[in-house]
Amino acid sequence: MKKMMLLGALLVCTAAVGYAQESRQDVSASAYGVFDSEVHGPGGVTEHGTSALGFLGSYRYSVTPRSALELNYSFLQNSHRYGNPSFNIGTQNVPIYVHARQQEISGAYVYSRNYKRYNPFLEVGVGGILFSPIQDFGTQVLSLKRNTNIGALFGGGLAYEISPSFDIRAEYRGFLLKAPDFGAGGGIFKTNRYEVLSMPAIGVAYHF
């Protein structure tokens, strides 16, 4: 009986150690950039977000060895340049700028493969981006409102394992959503068009 109890305790301890060594979760911190093309709407309205650098934080939970669920939060500040024929002075087009804070909250499904130290992956999900106008000298219009635009997240990348606990992660992330208009009066910023924000990122992930 004592031998059986000892064997059972040994098996439990072995299973617990094996479970503890299995990394099913990771958190990552990355620097990312945002780039988008100019959006052309009806009536000659245009919108273009300036390029900028920001912070991306992610939490990933592995459901299976190849499938994971991910939560993301990102933050940056940039300016949005708007054009409208009503802004013209004579024949000269004078754009209007809005300095804004951009925050992302999203969730995604991640499919990955393992090739020794290299782990390529693809992801797809949904989320929202909050565009919050900043009332400073970089914003040329008053009484603007925050936009919360829902869209689709897609992308892929490569993680390189530098130790059992850490890897370097580089990825391309795209976000399809409607161009923000900040609720400007008279619809002077409204394009009613969708755009893709390109958001390449590179950072470090910790597995636990």
PDB file of C-alpha atoms in Angstrom:
ATOM      1  CA  MET A   1       0.000   0.000   0.000  1.00  0.00           C
ATOM      2  CA  LYS A   2       2.806   2.404   0.890  1.00  0.00           C
ATOM      3  CA  LYS A   3       4.496   1.642  -2.434  1.00  0.00           C
ATOM      4  CA  MET A   4       1.236   2.343  -4.297  1.00  0.00           C
ATOM      5  CA  MET A   5       0.748   5.628  -2.442  1.00  0.00           C
ATOM      6  CA  LEU A   6       4.327   6.635  -3.143  1.00  0.00           C
ATOM      7  CA  LEU A   7       3.939   5.757  -6.835  1.00  0.00           C
ATOM      8  CA  GLY A   8       0.712   7.772  -7.044  1.00  0.00           C
ATOM      9  CA  ALA A   9       2.314  10.797  -5.410  1.00  0.00           C
ATOM     10  CA  LEU A  10       5.257  10.543  -7.802  1.00  0.00           C
ATOM     11  CA  LEU A  11       2.931  10.461 -10.811  1.00  0.00           C
ATOM     12  CA  VAL A  12       1.014  13.515  -9.561  1.00  0.00           C
ATOM     13  CA  CYS A  13       4.230  15.447  -9.012  1.00  0.00           C
ATOM     14  CA  THR A  14       5.525  14.463 -12.464  1.00  0.00           C
ATOM     15  CA  ALA A  15       2.292  15.602 -14.099  1.00  0.00           C
ATOM     16  CA  ALA A  16       2.357  18.882 -12.188  1.00  0.00           C
ATOM     17  CA  VAL A  17       5.943  19.575 -13.212  1.00  0.00           C
ATOM     18  CA  GLY A  18       5.144  18.734 -16.837  1.00  0.00           C
ATOM     19  CA  TYR A  19       2.138  21.066 -16.799  1.00  0.00           C
ATOM     20  CA  ALA A  20       4.176  23.866 -15.207  1.00  0.00           C
ATOM     21  CA  GLN A  21       6.834  23.492 -17.928  1.00  0.00           C
ATOM     22  CA  GLU A  22       4.252  23.744 -20.714  1.00  0.00           C
ATOM     23  CA  SER A  23       4.085  27.377 -21.794  1.00  0.00           C
ATOM     24  CA  ARG A  24       0.528  28.077 -22.857  1.00  0.00           C
ATOM     25  CA  GLN A  25       0.521  31.847 -22.306  1.00  0.00           C
ATOM     26  CA  ASP A  26       2.677  34.753 -23.359  1.00  0.00           C
ATOM     27  CA  VAL A  27       2.704  38.518 -23.154  1.00  0.00           C
ATOM     28  CA  SER A  28       4.524  40.743 -25.597  1.00  0.00           C
ATOM     29  CA  ALA A  29       5.551  44.366 -25.871  1.00  0.00           C
ATOM     30  CA  SER A  30       6.258  45.808 -29.318  1.00  0.00           C
ATOM     31  CA  ALA A  31       7.007  49.043 -31.088  1.00  0.00           C
ATOM     32  CA  TYR A  32       4.846  49.534 -34.143  1.00  0.00           C
ATOM     33  CA  GLY A  33       4.320  52.025 -36.904  1.00  0.00           C
ATOM     34  CA  VAL A  34       1.151  53.108 -38.656  1.00  0.00           C
ATOM     35  CA  PHE A  35       0.932  53.937 -42.359  1.00  0.00           C
ATOM     36  CA  ASP A  36      -2.111  54.552 -44.540  1.00  0.00           C
ATOM     37  CA  SER A  37      -2.902  55.894 -47.982  1.00  0.00           C
ATOM     38  CA  GLU A  38      -5.006  58.934 -48.778  1.00  0.00           C
ATOM     39  CA  VAL A  39      -8.758  58.275 -48.799  1.00  0.00           C
ATOM     40  CA  HIS A  40     -10.906  60.026 -51.411  1.00  0.00           C
ATOM     41  CA  GLY A  41     -14.577  60.537 -50.640  1.00  0.00           C
ATOM     42  CA  PRO A  42     -17.513  62.181 -52.432  1.00  0.00           C
ATOM     43  CA  GLY A  43     -17.424  65.904 -53.050  1.00  0.00           C
ATOM     44  CA  GLY A  44     -13.634  66.011 -53.147  1.00  0.00           C
ATOM     45  CA  VAL A  45     -13.187  65.259 -49.421  1.00  0.00           C
ATOM     46  CA  THR A  46      -9.868  63.564 -48.621  1.00  0.00           C
ATOM     47  CA  GLU A  47      -8.334  62.116 -45.445  1.00  0.00           C
ATOM     48  CA  HIS A  48      -4.800  60.988 -44.723  1.00  0.00           C
ATOM     49  CA  GLY A  49      -3.244  59.950 -41.403  1.00  0.00           C
ATOM     50  CA  THR A  50       0.398  60.829 -40.902  1.00  0.00           C
ATOM     51  CA  SER A  51       2.899  58.071 -40.132  1.00  0.00           C
ATOM     52  CA  ALA A  52       3.838  57.594 -36.481  1.00  0.00           C
ATOM     53  CA  LEU A  53       5.343  55.176 -33.952  1.00  0.00           C
ATOM     54  CA  GLY A  54       3.437  53.675 -31.034  1.00  0.00           C
ATOM     55  CA  PHE A  55       3.235  50.905 -28.440  1.00  0.00           C
ATOM     56  CA  LEU A  56       1.526  47.521 -28.854  1.00  0.00           C
ATOM     57  CA  GLY A  57       0.850  45.120 -25.980  1.00  0.00           C
ATOM     58  CA  SER A  58      -0.555  41.615 -26.507  1.00  0.00           C
ATOM     59  CA  TYR A  59      -1.643  38.634 -24.431  1.00  0.00           C
ATOM     60  CA  ARG A  60      -1.837  35.234 -26.138  1.00  0.00           C
ATOM     61  CA  TYR A  61      -3.304  31.965 -24.781  1.00  0.00           C
ATOM     62  CA  SER A  62      -2.598  28.705 -26.620  1.00  0.00           C
ATOM     63  CA  VAL A  63      -5.708  26.542 -26.933  1.00  0.00           C
ATOM     64  CA  THR A  64      -3.831  23.859 -28.895  1.00  0.00           C
ATOM     65  CA  PRO A  65      -0.174  23.608 -30.009  1.00  0.00           C
ATOM     66  CA  ARG A  66      -1.113  25.439 -33.228  1.00  0.00           C
ATOM     67  CA  SER A  67      -4.078  27.608 -32.231  1.00  0.00           C
ATOM     68  CA  ALA A  68      -4.196  30.557 -29.849  1.00  0.00           C
ATOM     69  CA  LEU A  69      -6.446  33.429 -28.834  1.00  0.00           C
ATOM     70  CA  GLU A  70      -4.974  36.907 -28.555  1.00  0.00           C
ATOM     71  CA  LEU A  71      -5.956  40.240 -26.988  1.00  0.00           C
ATOM     72  CA  ASN A  72      -4.289  43.464 -28.119  1.00  0.00           C
ATOM     73  CA  TYR A  73      -4.000  47.046 -26.961  1.00  0.00           C
ATOM     74  CA  SER A  74      -2.091  49.704 -28.875  1.00  0.00           C
ATOM     75  CA  PHE A  75      -1.507  53.425 -28.473  1.00  0.00           C
ATOM     76  CA  LEU A  76      -0.024  56.239 -30.545  1.00  0.00           C
ATOM     77  CA  GLN A  77      -0.516  59.875 -31.497  1.00  0.00           C
ATOM     78  CA  ASN A  78      -0.544  61.254 -35.016  1.00  0.00           C
ATOM     79  CA  SER A  79      -2.258  63.866 -37.180  1.00  0.00           C
ATOM     80  CA  HIS A  80      -5.033  63.505 -39.749  1.00  0.00           C
ATOM     81  CA  ARG A  81      -4.922  65.781 -42.772  1.00  0.00           C
ATOM     82  CA  TYR A  82      -8.254  66.636 -44.382  1.00  0.00           C
ATOM     83  CA  GLY A  83      -8.927  68.267 -47.711  1.00  0.00           C
ATOM     84  CA  ASN A  84     -12.194  69.759 -48.897  1.00  0.00           C
ATOM     85  CA  PRO A  85     -12.933  72.128 -51.807  1.00  0.00           C
ATOM     86  CA  SER A  86     -14.517  74.480 -49.266  1.00  0.00           C
ATOM     87  CA  PHE A  87     -11.085  74.914 -47.669  1.00  0.00           C
ATOM     88  CA  ASN A  88      -9.608  76.351 -50.868  1.00  0.00           C
ATOM     89  CA  ILE A  89      -8.273  79.890 -50.933  1.00  0.00           C
ATOM     90  CA  GLY A  90      -8.483  80.888 -54.569  1.00  0.00           C
ATOM     91  CA  THR A  91      -6.862  78.044 -56.484  1.00  0.00           C
ATOM     92  CA  GLN A  92      -4.805  76.881 -53.499  1.00  0.00           C
ATOM     93  CA  ASN A  93      -5.968  73.883 -51.460  1.00  0.00           C
ATOM     94  CA  VAL A  94      -5.389  74.488 -47.737  1.00  0.00           C
ATOM     95  CA  PRO A  95      -5.618  71.262 -45.703  1.00  0.00           C
ATOM     96  CA  ILE A  96      -6.894  71.152 -42.123  1.00  0.00           C
ATOM     97  CA  TYR A  97      -5.097  69.043 -39.503  1.00  0.00           C
ATOM     98  CA  VAL A  98      -6.448  67.196 -36.483  1.00  0.00           C
ATOM     99  CA  HIS A  99      -3.982  66.005 -33.842  1.00  0.00           C
ATOM    100  CA  ALA A 100      -5.397  62.783 -32.374  1.00  0.00           C
ATOM    101  CA  ARG A 101      -4.771  59.910 -29.997  1.00  0.00           C
ATOM    102  CA  GLN A 102      -5.286  56.465 -31.557  1.00  0.00           C
ATOM    103  CA  GLN A 103      -6.013  53.445 -29.330  1.00  0.00           C
ATOM    104  CA  GLU A 104      -6.753  49.884 -30.451  1.00  0.00           C
ATOM    105  CA  ILE A 105      -8.588  47.159 -28.537  1.00  0.00           C
ATOM    106  CA  SER A 106      -8.875  43.924 -30.492  1.00  0.00           C
ATOM    107  CA  GLY A 107      -9.085  40.158 -30.281  1.00  0.00           C
ATOM    108  CA  ALA A 108      -7.768  37.635 -32.783  1.00  0.00           C
ATOM    109  CA  TYR A 109      -7.388  33.963 -33.596  1.00  0.00           C
ATOM    110  CA  VAL A 110      -3.754  32.987 -34.225  1.00  0.00           C
ATOM    111  CA  TYR A 111      -2.606  29.939 -36.202  1.00  0.00           C
ATOM    112  CA  SER A 112       1.078  29.077 -35.895  1.00  0.00           C
ATOM    113  CA  ARG A 113       3.596  26.412 -36.925  1.00  0.00           C
ATOM    114  CA  ASN A 114       6.885  25.364 -35.371  1.00  0.00           C
ATOM    115  CA  TYR A 115      10.165  24.847 -37.230  1.00  0.00           C
ATOM    116  CA  LYS A 116      12.813  24.460 -34.536  1.00  0.00           C
ATOM    117  CA  ARG A 117      13.406  28.032 -33.296  1.00  0.00           C
ATOM    118  CA  TYR A 118      11.193  29.632 -35.963  1.00  0.00           C
ATOM    119  CA  ASN A 119       7.451  30.021 -35.458  1.00  0.00           C
ATOM    120  CA  PRO A 120       5.554  31.635 -38.360  1.00  0.00           C
ATOM    121  CA  PHE A 121       1.947  32.599 -37.661  1.00  0.00           C
ATOM    122  CA  LEU A 122      -1.185  34.092 -39.189  1.00  0.00           C
ATOM    123  CA  GLU A 123      -3.927  35.986 -37.379  1.00  0.00           C
ATOM    124  CA  VAL A 124      -7.419  37.288 -38.029  1.00  0.00           C
ATOM    125  CA  GLY A 125      -9.829  39.053 -35.703  1.00  0.00           C
ATOM    126  CA  VAL A 126     -12.036  42.030 -34.949  1.00  0.00           C
ATOM    127  CA  GLY A 127     -11.673  45.111 -32.818  1.00  0.00           C
ATOM    128  CA  GLY A 128     -12.162  48.803 -32.472  1.00  0.00           C
ATOM    129  CA  ILE A 129      -9.928  51.832 -32.841  1.00  0.00           C
ATOM    130  CA  LEU A 130     -10.655  54.948 -30.803  1.00  0.00           C
ATOM    131  CA  PHE A 131      -9.690  58.214 -32.490  1.00  0.00           C
ATOM    132  CA  SER A 132      -9.669  60.951 -29.832  1.00  0.00           C
ATOM    133  CA  PRO A 133      -9.013  64.550 -30.953  1.00  0.00           C
ATOM    134  CA  ILE A 134      -6.460  66.461 -28.882  1.00  0.00           C
ATOM    135  CA  GLN A 135      -7.309  70.113 -28.390  1.00  0.00           C
ATOM    136  CA  ASP A 136      -3.885  71.663 -28.888  1.00  0.00           C
ATOM    137  CA  PHE A 137      -2.136  73.742 -31.533  1.00  0.00           C
ATOM    138  CA  GLY A 138      -2.026  70.691 -33.829  1.00  0.00           C
ATOM    139  CA  THR A 139      -5.834  70.673 -34.122  1.00  0.00           C
ATOM    140  CA  GLN A 140      -7.337  73.418 -36.251  1.00  0.00           C
ATOM    141  CA  VAL A 141     -11.049  72.727 -35.652  1.00  0.00           C
ATOM    142  CA  LEU A 142     -12.955  72.989 -32.377  1.00  0.00           C
ATOM    143  CA  SER A 143     -15.868  70.891 -31.052  1.00  0.00           C
ATOM    144  CA  LEU A 144     -14.670  67.602 -32.517  1.00  0.00           C
ATOM    145  CA  LYS A 145     -15.801  64.246 -31.126  1.00  0.00           C
ATOM    146  CA  ARG A 146     -14.172  60.895 -30.462  1.00  0.00           C
ATOM    147  CA  ASN A 147     -14.735  58.229 -33.105  1.00  0.00           C
ATOM    148  CA  THR A 148     -14.908  54.528 -32.202  1.00  0.00           C
ATOM    149  CA  ASN A 149     -14.599  52.651 -35.484  1.00  0.00           C
ATOM    150  CA  ILE A 150     -15.075  48.869 -35.588  1.00  0.00           C
ATOM    151  CA  GLY A 151     -13.060  46.908 -38.115  1.00  0.00           C
ATOM    152  CA  ALA A 152     -11.263  43.712 -39.097  1.00  0.00           C
ATOM    153  CA  LEU A 153      -7.725  42.788 -38.061  1.00  0.00           C
ATOM    154  CA  PHE A 154      -5.527  40.550 -40.211  1.00  0.00           C
ATOM    155  CA  GLY A 155      -1.840  39.809 -40.568  1.00  0.00           C
ATOM    156  CA  GLY A 156       1.022  37.453 -39.977  1.00  0.00           C
ATOM    157  CA  GLY A 157       4.564  37.289 -38.773  1.00  0.00           C
ATOM    158  CA  LEU A 158       7.475  35.299 -37.441  1.00  0.00           C
ATOM    159  CA  ALA A 159       8.652  34.591 -33.899  1.00  0.00           C
ATOM    160  CA  TYR A 160      12.262  33.531 -33.267  1.00  0.00           C
ATOM    161  CA  GLU A 161      12.949  31.710 -29.996  1.00  0.00           C
ATOM    162  CA  ILE A 162      15.988  33.064 -28.187  1.00  0.00           C
ATOM    163  CA  SER A 163      15.330  31.006 -25.017  1.00  0.00           C
ATOM    164  CA  PRO A 164      12.562  28.753 -23.647  1.00  0.00           C
ATOM    165  CA  SER A 165      10.950  31.843 -22.116  1.00  0.00           C
ATOM    166  CA  PHE A 166      11.616  34.609 -24.648  1.00  0.00           C
ATOM    167  CA  ASP A 167      11.280  35.164 -28.358  1.00  0.00           C
ATOM    168  CA  ILE A 168      11.602  38.049 -30.782  1.00  0.00           C
ATOM    169  CA  ARG A 169       8.396  38.669 -32.720  1.00  0.00           C
ATOM    170  CA  ALA A 170       8.090  40.592 -35.995  1.00  0.00           C
ATOM    171  CA  GLU A 171       4.745  40.938 -37.737  1.00  0.00           C
ATOM    172  CA  TYR A 172       2.626  42.819 -40.213  1.00  0.00           C
ATOM    173  CA  ARG A 173      -0.816  43.856 -38.958  1.00  0.00           C
ATOM    174  CA  GLY A 174      -3.529  45.354 -41.119  1.00  0.00           C
ATOM    175  CA  PHE A 175      -6.721  46.954 -39.827  1.00  0.00           C
ATOM    176  CA  LEU A 176      -9.660  47.551 -42.191  1.00  0.00           C
ATOM    177  CA  LEU A 177     -12.051  50.236 -40.949  1.00  0.00           C
ATOM    178  CA  LYS A 178     -13.926  53.380 -41.941  1.00  0.00           C
ATOM    179  CA  ALA A 179     -11.859  56.573 -42.087  1.00  0.00           C
ATOM    180  CA  PRO A 180     -12.546  58.816 -39.058  1.00  0.00           C
ATOM    181  CA  ASP A 181     -14.379  62.131 -39.433  1.00  0.00           C
ATOM    182  CA  PHE A 182     -14.376  63.248 -35.748  1.00  0.00           C
ATOM    183  CA  GLY A 183     -18.022  64.288 -36.027  1.00  0.00           C
ATOM    184  CA  ALA A 184     -17.052  67.579 -37.671  1.00  0.00           C
ATOM    185  CA  GLY A 185     -20.024  69.849 -38.380  1.00  0.00           C
ATOM    186  CA  GLY A 186     -21.413  69.922 -41.897  1.00  0.00           C
ATOM    187  CA  GLY A 187     -19.690  66.632 -42.730  1.00  0.00           C
ATOM    188  CA  ILE A 188     -16.591  68.518 -43.855  1.00  0.00           C
ATOM    189  CA  PHE A 189     -14.357  65.544 -42.904  1.00  0.00           C
ATOM    190  CA  LYS A 190     -16.742  62.740 -43.932  1.00  0.00           C
ATOM    191  CA  THR A 191     -15.444  60.454 -46.688  1.00  0.00           C
ATOM    192  CA  ASN A 192     -17.737  57.426 -46.123  1.00  0.00           C
ATOM    193  CA  ARG A 193     -14.828  55.286 -47.292  1.00  0.00           C
ATOM    194  CA  TYR A 194     -12.907  52.390 -45.779  1.00  0.00           C
ATOM    195  CA  GLU A 195      -9.148  52.308 -45.427  1.00  0.00           C
ATOM    196  CA  VAL A 196      -6.475  49.832 -44.371  1.00  0.00           C
ATOM    197  CA  LEU A 197      -4.100  50.920 -41.620  1.00  0.00           C
ATOM    198  CA  SER A 198      -0.776  49.123 -42.085  1.00  0.00           C
ATOM    199  CA  MET A 199       0.819  48.512 -38.702  1.00  0.00           C
ATOM    200  CA  PRO A 200       4.141  46.583 -38.831  1.00  0.00           C
ATOM    201  CA  ALA A 201       5.497  45.715 -35.383  1.00  0.00           C
ATOM    202  CA  ILE A 202       8.558  44.232 -33.733  1.00  0.00           C
ATOM    203  CA  GLY A 203       8.998  43.304 -30.085  1.00  0.00           C
ATOM    204  CA  VAL A 204       9.740  40.722 -27.430  1.00  0.00           C
ATOM    205  CA  ALA A 205       7.398  38.067 -26.013  1.00  0.00           C
ATOM    206  CA  TYR A 206       7.663  36.312 -22.637  1.00  0.00           C
ATOM    207  CA  HIS A 207       6.204  32.799 -22.293  1.00  0.00           C
ATOM    208  CA  PHE A 208       4.886  31.420 -18.997  1.00  0.00           C
TER     209      PHE A 208
END
